Amino acid sequence: ELQQKVEETELLKMELQMLETERVRLSLVEEKLMDVLQLLQQLRDLNISKRALGKILLSTLESCRDPQPGKAHLFEVLDTLYHELTACELLQSQPLEKAQSRQSLSNPLVISC
């Protein structure tokens, strides 16, 4: 009976570790999603055209068509979309100080570094 309790405890520890790993993964996905939403809101404020935004999205989906082994596909897509959005000419041409001040005043979302 004692041996059974020890095995049960080990199984519970492994399950807890798996849950913690999943919690961390979801937290990373949530942070990246918030970053992407922040960039999309900035681009909307800069009146990006639907066509340009569609091209960014299609480019992202094209580059993530074949998932890389060992990498979560959802995170890969979000990360690629984030990099595509940050490379957008509208964001590049906007003065940094103006972008930061408008971002801090009008948006409660926070971009993680």
mmCIF file of N, CA and C in Angstrom:
data_model
loop_
_atom_site.group_PDB
_atom_site.id
_atom_site.type_symbol
_atom_site.label_atom_id
_atom_site.label_comp_id
_atom_site.label_asym_id
_atom_site.label_seq_id
_atom_site.Cartn_x
_atom_site.Cartn_y
_atom_site.Cartn_z
ATOM 1 N N GLU A 1 0.831 -1.198 0.000
ATOM 2 C CA GLU A 1 0.000 0.000 0.000
ATOM 3 C C GLU A 1 0.877 1.264 0.000
ATOM 4 N N LEU A 2 1.954 1.214 0.755
ATOM 5 C CA LEU A 2 2.879 2.343 0.791
ATOM 6 C C LEU A 2 3.514 2.570 -0.588
ATOM 7 N N GLN A 3 3.897 1.478 -1.237
ATOM 8 C CA GLN A 3 4.473 1.561 -2.573
ATOM 9 C C GLN A 3 3.479 2.186 -3.558
ATOM 10 N N GLN A 4 2.220 1.819 -3.417
ATOM 11 C CA GLN A 4 1.176 2.366 -4.289
ATOM 12 C C GLN A 4 1.034 3.870 -4.064
ATOM 13 N N LYS A 5 1.114 4.306 -2.819
ATOM 14 C CA LYS A 5 1.031 5.741 -2.502
ATOM 15 C C LYS A 5 2.224 6.488 -3.092
ATOM 16 N N VAL A 6 3.408 5.885 -3.032
ATOM 17 C CA VAL A 6 4.592 6.514 -3.597
ATOM 18 C C VAL A 6 4.437 6.666 -5.107
ATOM 19 N N GLU A 7 3.965 5.634 -5.774
ATOM 20 C CA GLU A 7 3.752 5.693 -7.225
ATOM 21 C C GLU A 7 2.700 6.730 -7.584
ATOM 22 N N GLU A 8 1.648 6.790 -6.783
ATOM 23 C CA GLU A 8 0.591 7.778 -6.995
ATOM 24 C C GLU A 8 1.147 9.193 -6.853
ATOM 25 N N THR A 9 1.987 9.385 -5.860
ATOM 26 C CA THR A 9 2.600 10.691 -5.629
ATOM 27 C C THR A 9 3.489 11.084 -6.802
ATOM 28 N N GLU A 10 4.261 10.135 -7.311
ATOM 29 C CA GLU A 10 5.124 10.401 -8.458
ATOM 30 C C GLU A 10 4.293 10.777 -9.695
ATOM 31 N N LEU A 11 3.197 10.078 -9.900
ATOM 32 C CA LEU A 11 2.321 10.396 -11.030
ATOM 33 C C LEU A 11 1.733 11.792 -10.890
ATOM 34 N N LEU A 12 1.335 12.140 -9.677
ATOM 35 C CA LEU A 12 0.782 13.478 -9.440
ATOM 36 C C LEU A 12 1.845 14.557 -9.655
ATOM 37 N N LYS A 13 3.081 14.287 -9.261
ATOM 38 C CA LYS A 13 4.163 15.243 -9.479
ATOM 39 C C LYS A 13 4.410 15.443 -10.973
ATOM 40 N N MET A 14 4.391 14.338 -11.724
ATOM 41 C CA MET A 14 4.591 14.443 -13.172
ATOM 42 C C MET A 14 3.454 15.222 -13.827
ATOM 43 N N GLU A 15 2.248 14.967 -13.379
ATOM 44 C CA GLU A 15 1.093 15.674 -13.923
ATOM 45 C C GLU A 15 1.172 17.164 -13.606
ATOM 46 N N LEU A 16 1.591 17.480 -12.393
ATOM 47 C CA LEU A 16 1.741 18.881 -11.997
ATOM 48 C C LEU A 16 2.809 19.569 -12.844
ATOM 49 N N GLN A 17 3.899 18.871 -13.110
ATOM 50 C CA GLN A 17 4.959 19.432 -13.936
ATOM 51 C C GLN A 17 4.457 19.669 -15.362
ATOM 52 N N MET A 18 3.678 18.738 -15.887
ATOM 53 C CA MET A 18 3.120 18.919 -17.233
ATOM 54 C C MET A 18 2.161 20.108 -17.263
ATOM 55 N N LEU A 19 1.364 20.262 -16.229
ATOM 56 C CA LEU A 19 0.436 21.391 -16.161
ATOM 57 C C LEU A 19 1.193 22.711 -16.077
ATOM 58 N N GLU A 20 2.267 22.744 -15.327
ATOM 59 C CA GLU A 20 3.070 23.954 -15.206
ATOM 60 C C GLU A 20 3.720 24.298 -16.548
ATOM 61 N N THR A 21 4.209 23.293 -17.246
ATOM 62 C CA THR A 21 4.791 23.505 -18.572
ATOM 63 C C THR A 21 3.747 24.085 -19.527
ATOM 64 N N GLU A 22 2.561 23.537 -19.487
ATOM 65 C CA GLU A 22 1.472 24.023 -20.347
ATOM 66 C C GLU A 22 1.077 25.448 -19.969
ATOM 67 N N ARG A 23 1.080 25.759 -18.681
ATOM 68 C CA ARG A 23 0.746 27.112 -18.224
ATOM 69 C C ARG A 23 1.763 28.120 -18.758
ATOM 70 N N VAL A 24 3.037 27.756 -18.711
ATOM 71 C CA VAL A 24 4.088 28.638 -19.224
ATOM 72 C C VAL A 24 3.929 28.828 -20.726
ATOM 73 N N ARG A 25 3.659 27.738 -21.452
ATOM 74 C CA ARG A 25 3.464 27.824 -22.902
ATOM 75 C C ARG A 25 2.299 28.746 -23.240
ATOM 76 N N LEU A 26 1.198 28.579 -22.521
ATOM 77 C CA LEU A 26 0.032 29.427 -22.775
ATOM 78 C C LEU A 26 0.313 30.888 -22.424
ATOM 79 N N SER A 27 1.094 31.107 -21.403
ATOM 80 C CA SER A 27 1.462 32.460 -21.030
ATOM 81 C C SER A 27 2.282 33.128 -22.134
ATOM 82 N N LEU A 28 3.203 32.381 -22.731
ATOM 83 C CA LEU A 28 3.997 32.917 -23.839
ATOM 84 C C LEU A 28 3.126 33.228 -25.049
ATOM 85 N N VAL A 29 2.188 32.349 -25.343
ATOM 86 C CA VAL A 29 1.269 32.581 -26.460
ATOM 87 C C VAL A 29 0.424 33.826 -26.183
ATOM 88 N N GLU A 30 -0.047 33.965 -24.951
ATOM 89 C CA GLU A 30 -0.856 35.125 -24.591
ATOM 90 C C GLU A 30 -0.068 36.417 -24.754
ATOM 91 N N GLU A 31 1.191 36.427 -24.310
ATOM 92 C CA GLU A 31 2.023 37.622 -24.455
ATOM 93 C C GLU A 31 2.228 37.979 -25.924
ATOM 94 N N LYS A 32 2.510 36.968 -26.748
ATOM 95 C CA LYS A 32 2.740 37.231 -28.162
ATOM 96 C C LYS A 32 1.460 37.722 -28.835
ATOM 97 N N LEU A 33 0.321 37.168 -28.438
ATOM 98 C CA LEU A 33 -0.958 37.615 -28.984
ATOM 99 C C LEU A 33 -1.227 39.065 -28.605
ATOM 100 N N MET A 34 -0.913 39.431 -27.378
ATOM 101 C CA MET A 34 -1.094 40.824 -26.954
ATOM 102 C C MET A 34 -0.192 41.746 -27.775
ATOM 103 N N ASP A 35 1.037 41.324 -28.043
ATOM 104 C CA ASP A 35 1.951 42.124 -28.860
ATOM 105 C C ASP A 35 1.382 42.333 -30.265
ATOM 106 N N VAL A 36 0.871 41.252 -30.855
ATOM 107 C CA VAL A 36 0.299 41.331 -32.203
ATOM 108 C C VAL A 36 -0.917 42.254 -32.209
ATOM 109 N N LEU A 37 -1.783 42.122 -31.214
ATOM 110 C CA LEU A 37 -2.964 42.984 -31.143
ATOM 111 C C LEU A 37 -2.574 44.444 -30.980
ATOM 112 N N GLN A 38 -1.531 44.706 -30.207
ATOM 113 C CA GLN A 38 -1.037 46.074 -30.030
ATOM 114 C C GLN A 38 -0.590 46.650 -31.375
ATOM 115 N N LEU A 39 0.171 45.872 -32.127
ATOM 116 C CA LEU A 39 0.638 46.345 -33.432
ATOM 117 C C LEU A 39 -0.521 46.556 -34.399
ATOM 118 N N LEU A 40 -1.481 45.655 -34.377
ATOM 119 C CA LEU A 40 -2.651 45.820 -35.248
ATOM 120 C C LEU A 40 -3.416 47.086 -34.893
ATOM 121 N N GLN A 41 -3.526 47.380 -33.616
ATOM 122 C CA GLN A 41 -4.224 48.598 -33.202
ATOM 123 C C GLN A 41 -3.444 49.839 -33.651
ATOM 124 N N GLN A 42 -2.128 49.798 -33.540
ATOM 125 C CA GLN A 42 -1.316 50.931 -34.008
ATOM 126 C C GLN A 42 -1.491 51.140 -35.508
ATOM 127 N N LEU A 43 -1.493 50.036 -36.247
ATOM 128 C CA LEU A 43 -1.672 50.152 -37.697
ATOM 129 C C LEU A 43 -3.065 50.662 -38.048
ATOM 130 N N ARG A 44 -4.060 50.243 -37.292
ATOM 131 C CA ARG A 44 -5.414 50.753 -37.534
ATOM 132 C C ARG A 44 -5.451 52.258 -37.298
ATOM 133 N N ASP A 45 -4.771 52.704 -36.227
ATOM 134 C CA ASP A 45 -4.719 54.132 -35.931
ATOM 135 C C ASP A 45 -3.996 54.915 -37.026
ATOM 136 N N LEU A 46 -3.095 54.243 -37.725
ATOM 137 C CA LEU A 46 -2.364 54.879 -38.823
ATOM 138 C C LEU A 46 -3.077 54.703 -40.160
ATOM 139 N N ASN A 47 -4.288 54.159 -40.111
ATOM 140 C CA ASN A 47 -5.119 53.970 -41.307
ATOM 141 C C ASN A 47 -4.459 53.083 -42.367
ATOM 142 N N ILE A 48 -3.949 51.943 -41.944
ATOM 143 C CA ILE A 48 -3.381 50.999 -42.901
ATOM 144 C C ILE A 48 -4.513 50.488 -43.791
ATOM 145 N N SER A 49 -4.212 50.286 -45.060
ATOM 146 C CA SER A 49 -5.251 49.802 -45.970
ATOM 147 C C SER A 49 -5.527 48.325 -45.712
ATOM 148 N N LYS A 50 -6.743 47.928 -46.018
ATOM 149 C CA LYS A 50 -7.119 46.518 -45.852
ATOM 150 C C LYS A 50 -6.281 45.641 -46.774
ATOM 151 N N ARG A 51 -5.952 46.161 -47.925
ATOM 152 C CA ARG A 51 -5.136 45.411 -48.879
ATOM 153 C C ARG A 51 -3.737 45.154 -48.307
ATOM 154 N N ALA A 52 -3.129 46.186 -47.723
ATOM 155 C CA ALA A 52 -1.788 46.027 -47.142
ATOM 156 C C ALA A 52 -1.818 45.061 -45.967
ATOM 157 N N LEU A 53 -2.837 45.181 -45.145
ATOM 158 C CA LEU A 53 -2.967 44.282 -44.000
ATOM 159 C C LEU A 53 -3.202 42.845 -44.474
ATOM 160 N N GLY A 54 -3.989 42.694 -45.525
ATOM 161 C CA GLY A 54 -4.227 41.370 -46.096
ATOM 162 C C GLY A 54 -2.945 40.758 -46.645
ATOM 163 N N LYS A 55 -2.100 41.574 -47.264
ATOM 164 C CA LYS A 55 -0.827 41.077 -47.789
ATOM 165 C C LYS A 55 0.075 40.601 -46.652
ATOM 166 N N ILE A 56 0.080 41.339 -45.556
ATOM 167 C CA ILE A 56 0.888 40.945 -44.397
ATOM 168 C C ILE A 56 0.395 39.606 -43.858
ATOM 169 N N LEU A 57 -0.905 39.469 -43.726
ATOM 170 C CA LEU A 57 -1.477 38.232 -43.200
ATOM 171 C C LEU A 57 -1.195 37.059 -44.136
ATOM 172 N N LEU A 58 -1.381 37.251 -45.441
ATOM 173 C CA LEU A 58 -1.119 36.175 -46.400
ATOM 174 C C LEU A 58 0.360 35.789 -46.411
ATOM 175 N N SER A 59 1.231 36.766 -46.302
ATOM 176 C CA SER A 59 2.660 36.493 -46.248
ATOM 177 C C SER A 59 2.999 35.661 -45.011
ATOM 178 N N THR A 60 2.382 35.997 -43.898
ATOM 179 C CA THR A 60 2.595 35.250 -42.658
ATOM 180 C C THR A 60 2.135 33.813 -42.808
ATOM 181 N N LEU A 61 0.928 33.640 -43.325
ATOM 182 C CA LEU A 61 0.382 32.293 -43.477
ATOM 183 C C LEU A 61 1.197 31.465 -44.466
ATOM 184 N N GLU A 62 1.692 32.121 -45.524
ATOM 185 C CA GLU A 62 2.512 31.423 -46.511
ATOM 186 C C GLU A 62 3.815 30.931 -45.883
ATOM 187 N N SER A 63 4.436 31.777 -45.083
ATOM 188 C CA SER A 63 5.715 31.382 -44.493
ATOM 189 C C SER A 63 5.556 30.355 -43.375
ATOM 190 N N CYS A 64 4.353 30.209 -42.857
ATOM 191 C CA CYS A 64 4.105 29.237 -41.779
ATOM 192 C C CYS A 64 3.313 28.031 -42.264
ATOM 193 N N ARG A 65 3.282 27.827 -43.559
ATOM 194 C CA ARG A 65 2.484 26.739 -44.108
ATOM 195 C C ARG A 65 2.938 25.381 -43.583
ATOM 196 N N ASP A 66 4.237 25.153 -43.559
ATOM 197 C CA ASP A 66 4.777 23.885 -43.062
ATOM 198 C C ASP A 66 5.347 24.107 -41.671
ATOM 199 N N PRO A 67 4.691 23.575 -40.646
ATOM 200 C CA PRO A 67 5.179 23.799 -39.281
ATOM 201 C C PRO A 67 6.583 23.228 -39.082
ATOM 202 N N GLN A 68 7.390 23.965 -38.323
ATOM 203 C CA GLN A 68 8.731 23.486 -38.009
ATOM 204 C C GLN A 68 8.647 22.478 -36.875
ATOM 205 N N PRO A 69 9.407 21.395 -36.982
ATOM 206 C CA PRO A 69 9.352 20.388 -35.917
ATOM 207 C C PRO A 69 9.875 20.954 -34.597
ATOM 208 N N GLY A 70 9.192 20.584 -33.531
ATOM 209 C CA GLY A 70 9.611 21.007 -32.205
ATOM 210 C C GLY A 70 9.153 22.393 -31.806
ATOM 211 N N LYS A 71 8.414 23.068 -32.658
ATOM 212 C CA LYS A 71 7.953 24.423 -32.346
ATOM 213 C C LYS A 71 6.435 24.445 -32.432
ATOM 214 N N ALA A 72 5.793 25.031 -31.446
ATOM 215 C CA ALA A 72 4.333 25.110 -31.435
ATOM 216 C C ALA A 72 3.874 25.950 -32.629
ATOM 217 N N HIS A 73 3.005 25.378 -33.449
ATOM 218 C CA HIS A 73 2.584 26.051 -34.681
ATOM 219 C C HIS A 73 1.879 27.375 -34.400
ATOM 220 N N LEU A 74 1.027 27.411 -33.399
ATOM 221 C CA LEU A 74 0.319 28.651 -33.077
ATOM 222 C C LEU A 74 1.305 29.751 -32.712
ATOM 223 N N PHE A 75 2.272 29.424 -31.873
ATOM 224 C CA PHE A 75 3.262 30.421 -31.478
ATOM 225 C C PHE A 75 4.098 30.851 -32.683
ATOM 226 N N GLU A 76 4.424 29.915 -33.540
ATOM 227 C CA GLU A 76 5.202 30.227 -34.742
ATOM 228 C C GLU A 76 4.449 31.223 -35.630
ATOM 229 N N VAL A 77 3.154 30.996 -35.819
ATOM 230 C CA VAL A 77 2.350 31.898 -36.646
ATOM 231 C C VAL A 77 2.278 33.286 -35.996
ATOM 232 N N LEU A 78 2.020 33.332 -34.701
ATOM 233 C CA LEU A 78 1.944 34.622 -34.010
ATOM 234 C C LEU A 78 3.277 35.357 -34.064
ATOM 235 N N ASP A 79 4.365 34.637 -33.870
ATOM 236 C CA ASP A 79 5.685 35.248 -33.892
ATOM 237 C C ASP A 79 6.005 35.792 -35.286
ATOM 238 N N THR A 80 5.686 35.026 -36.313
ATOM 239 C CA THR A 80 5.919 35.470 -37.686
ATOM 240 C C THR A 80 5.056 36.685 -38.010
ATOM 241 N N LEU A 81 3.794 36.650 -37.601
ATOM 242 C CA LEU A 81 2.904 37.795 -37.822
ATOM 243 C C LEU A 81 3.434 39.034 -37.105
ATOM 244 N N TYR A 82 3.925 38.852 -35.893
ATOM 245 C CA TYR A 82 4.499 39.963 -35.139
ATOM 246 C C TYR A 82 5.659 40.595 -35.920
ATOM 247 N N HIS A 83 6.546 39.757 -36.440
ATOM 248 C CA HIS A 83 7.703 40.284 -37.175
ATOM 249 C C HIS A 83 7.282 40.934 -38.497
ATOM 250 N N GLU A 84 6.284 40.364 -39.142
ATOM 251 C CA GLU A 84 5.766 40.978 -40.380
ATOM 252 C C GLU A 84 5.157 42.352 -40.082
ATOM 253 N N LEU A 85 4.430 42.448 -38.995
ATOM 254 C CA LEU A 85 3.800 43.723 -38.639
ATOM 255 C C LEU A 85 4.833 44.766 -38.250
ATOM 256 N N THR A 86 5.848 44.357 -37.500
ATOM 257 C CA THR A 86 6.868 45.336 -37.095
ATOM 258 C C THR A 86 7.666 45.839 -38.285
ATOM 259 N N ALA A 87 7.705 45.051 -39.358
ATOM 260 C CA ALA A 87 8.429 45.468 -40.566
ATOM 261 C C ALA A 87 7.580 46.368 -41.461
ATOM 262 N N CYS A 88 6.332 46.590 -41.089
ATOM 263 C CA CYS A 88 5.424 47.409 -41.898
ATOM 264 C C CYS A 88 5.974 48.831 -42.041
ATOM 265 N N GLU A 89 5.928 49.349 -43.267
ATOM 266 C CA GLU A 89 6.474 50.672 -43.550
ATOM 267 C C GLU A 89 5.791 51.776 -42.747
ATOM 268 N N LEU A 90 4.499 51.649 -42.500
ATOM 269 C CA LEU A 90 3.800 52.680 -41.733
ATOM 270 C C LEU A 90 4.378 52.814 -40.332
ATOM 271 N N LEU A 91 4.668 51.682 -39.707
ATOM 272 C CA LEU A 91 5.250 51.734 -38.362
ATOM 273 C C LEU A 91 6.693 52.215 -38.408
ATOM 274 N N GLN A 92 7.414 51.874 -39.471
ATOM 275 C CA GLN A 92 8.807 52.287 -39.598
ATOM 276 C C GLN A 92 8.923 53.793 -39.833
ATOM 277 N N SER A 93 7.958 54.364 -40.555
ATOM 278 C CA SER A 93 8.028 55.786 -40.887
ATOM 279 C C SER A 93 7.492 56.679 -39.774
ATOM 280 N N GLN A 94 6.786 56.098 -38.815
ATOM 281 C CA GLN A 94 6.223 56.876 -37.712
ATOM 282 C C GLN A 94 7.329 57.213 -36.722
ATOM 283 N N PRO A 95 7.442 58.480 -36.307
ATOM 284 C CA PRO A 95 8.459 58.831 -35.314
ATOM 285 C C PRO A 95 8.246 58.031 -34.022
ATOM 286 N N LEU A 96 9.333 57.544 -33.449
ATOM 287 C CA LEU A 96 9.265 56.671 -32.282
ATOM 288 C C LEU A 96 8.610 57.356 -31.092
ATOM 289 N N GLU A 97 8.956 58.598 -30.823
ATOM 290 C CA GLU A 97 8.391 59.300 -29.664
ATOM 291 C C GLU A 97 6.879 59.450 -29.797
ATOM 292 N N LYS A 98 6.431 59.794 -30.990
ATOM 293 C CA LYS A 98 4.992 59.964 -31.227
ATOM 294 C C LYS A 98 4.265 58.638 -31.041
ATOM 295 N N ALA A 99 4.851 57.577 -31.544
ATOM 296 C CA ALA A 99 4.229 56.254 -31.426
ATOM 297 C C ALA A 99 4.133 55.830 -29.969
ATOM 298 N N GLN A 100 5.190 56.069 -29.204
ATOM 299 C CA GLN A 100 5.182 55.660 -27.799
ATOM 300 C C GLN A 100 4.205 56.489 -26.986
ATOM 301 N N SER A 101 4.143 57.805 -27.243
ATOM 302 C CA SER A 101 3.232 58.625 -26.458
ATOM 303 C C SER A 101 1.784 58.297 -26.777
ATOM 304 N N ARG A 102 1.470 58.095 -28.060
ATOM 305 C CA ARG A 102 0.099 57.746 -28.429
ATOM 306 C C ARG A 102 -0.259 56.370 -27.875
ATOM 307 N N GLN A 103 0.705 55.468 -27.914
ATOM 308 C CA GLN A 103 0.468 54.114 -27.410
ATOM 309 C C GLN A 103 0.182 54.156 -25.912
ATOM 310 N N SER A 104 0.934 54.909 -25.160
ATOM 311 C CA SER A 104 0.759 54.925 -23.721
ATOM 312 C C SER A 104 -0.520 55.644 -23.313
ATOM 313 N N LEU A 105 -0.971 56.606 -24.129
ATOM 314 C CA LEU A 105 -2.181 57.332 -23.782
ATOM 315 C C LEU A 105 -3.459 56.584 -24.142
ATOM 316 N N SER A 106 -3.458 55.928 -25.308
ATOM 317 C CA SER A 106 -4.719 55.404 -25.799
ATOM 318 C C SER A 106 -4.870 53.904 -25.677
ATOM 319 N N ASN A 107 -3.839 53.194 -25.257
ATOM 320 C CA ASN A 107 -3.927 51.742 -25.294
ATOM 321 C C ASN A 107 -3.478 51.116 -23.989
ATOM 322 N N PRO A 108 -4.364 50.329 -23.366
ATOM 323 C CA PRO A 108 -3.982 49.681 -22.114
ATOM 324 C C PRO A 108 -3.121 48.445 -22.313
ATOM 325 N N LEU A 109 -2.975 47.974 -23.560
ATOM 326 C CA LEU A 109 -2.158 46.799 -23.820
ATOM 327 C C LEU A 109 -0.694 47.144 -23.670
ATOM 328 N N VAL A 110 0.106 46.182 -23.265
ATOM 329 C CA VAL A 110 1.529 46.416 -23.067
ATOM 330 C C VAL A 110 2.307 45.467 -23.965
ATOM 331 N N ILE A 111 3.292 45.999 -24.657
ATOM 332 C CA ILE A 111 4.152 45.154 -25.473
ATOM 333 C C ILE A 111 5.295 44.672 -24.602
ATOM 334 N N SER A 112 5.520 43.365 -24.583
ATOM 335 C CA SER A 112 6.646 42.828 -23.821
ATOM 336 C C SER A 112 7.891 42.907 -24.657
ATOM 337 N N CYS A 113 9.007 43.090 -24.005
ATOM 338 C CA CYS A 113 10.286 43.201 -24.720
ATOM 339 C C CYS A 113 11.046 41.893 -24.635
#
